[in-house]
Amino acid sequence: AVFSIVFAVTAPLALVLTKRIDRRRLFLAALGLFILSTFAAAASPNFAIMLLTRIGMAAASATVCLLATMLATELVDESMQGRAIGIMFMGISGSLVLGVPAGILIADVAGWRGVFLALAALAFTVWLVSWRCIPASGPRQVALPGYLKHLRSAPLVAGQLVSILMIGGHFVLFAFLAPYLVEVAGIADGNVALGFAALGIAGVSGGYFGGWLADRLSPRAALLLTPSAYLAALAGLALLKGSPGALFAVMMVWACISWMISPVVQRFLISTGPETAEAGISLNFSAMHVGVGLGTIVGGFLVRYDIAALPVGAAVIAALALMAAAVAFRAAGALHTRKSSGTSDEDRTLAKANRVA
């Protein structure tokens, strides 16, 4: 809980508080903080110190994820920005697939402190590669007004809502996935880990596929299509609970689409509001954690009554996400039309003044 709260708060604050530092230097500094916090966690003598190290790791992680997104989009052509973001999210989803089993294996050999030491060593390797390969980058022009401008834009706010609701719908089921696999999908207890691995692989592919879709179609079209497909997958889960094989096949599709939404939304935010892109991306990382909390709370209520109802509850939230996507799609189209025709607010004010003159 502390990690998620700190992550959500740090993401929008990091760029405002460090706006005079160039991206590359800040990225390396945040990675360095993560490494030091991880070493401190390995040496922590009590729970209080461990909690403090988790705060440092969360703040560093939020800054690294945010800057990784912005640096990735700068290093490629505009036509490949979605795929660049998608590759980054393949790393995030891949860490969930590989991190837990790797941590268990290391803990069996070297104890829980060994897990943190291994993580610090891996992070240091990433730091060295980043120091060698990431080109110099200038400081960012991000301040509080950028966030306010972003939050005054109807399509951008609707896009953020898509993230909150899609991830919320995902965690309604994902937070209680292990008992769902056993009690509803009919998977034996001993095969739950294999089920998680299969769904994890599908999730990793979804990270790239979401970015590819945003590049292949358009960010607006991908934003509308993704929650539509997600809602269809959840409806399939609700209808196929008596057919374990078909149910798990649909769950693979569900897992894939779940990880598509973040690169899709972030590509939409960058293309629709390029002047507030960094503020939008930082707020989007916070929105993800809001969605995690929302979905877990709703799922917690539903699982008390009927665990098979989890996909239905998730589908209700996904339907709200689809409504938000439709609003974002329409509002972004209207904004693009105004920009193309040159009828911005400033243009209309100037035309009115000319008429008066």
CSV table of N, CA and C in Angstrom, one decimal, residues 37 60 65 121 155 184 188 252 272 335:
chain,number,residue,atom,x,y,z
A,37,SER,N,18.3,2.3,-2.4
A,37,SER,CA,17.2,1.9,-1.6
A,37,SER,C,17.1,0.4,-1.5
A,60,ALA,N,11.6,6.3,-6.7
A,60,ALA,CA,12.5,6.1,-7.8
A,60,ALA,C,11.8,5.4,-9.0
A,65,CYS,N,9.9,5.1,-14.5
A,65,CYS,CA,8.9,4.7,-15.5
A,65,CYS,C,8.4,5.9,-16.3
A,121,ALA,N,21.8,-5.7,-8.0
A,121,ALA,CA,22.8,-6.0,-9.0
A,121,ALA,C,22.2,-5.9,-10.4
A,155,PRO,N,-10.9,15.8,-24.0
A,155,PRO,CA,-10.5,14.5,-24.5
A,155,PRO,C,-9.3,13.9,-23.6
A,184,VAL,N,-13.6,-21.6,-10.5
A,184,VAL,CA,-14.4,-21.3,-11.7
A,184,VAL,C,-13.8,-21.9,-13.0
A,188,ALA,N,-6.5,-27.3,-11.6
A,188,ALA,CA,-6.0,-27.9,-10.4
A,188,ALA,C,-5.0,-27.0,-9.6
A,252,MET,N,-6.8,-15.9,-21.9
A,252,MET,CA,-5.6,-15.5,-22.5
A,252,MET,C,-5.8,-14.2,-23.3
A,272,THR,N,-2.8,13.8,-28.8
A,272,THR,CA,-3.9,14.7,-28.7
A,272,THR,C,-3.5,16.0,-28.0
A,335,LEU,N,-11.5,18.5,-31.6
A,335,LEU,CA,-10.3,19.3,-31.3
A,335,LEU,C,-9.4,19.3,-32.6
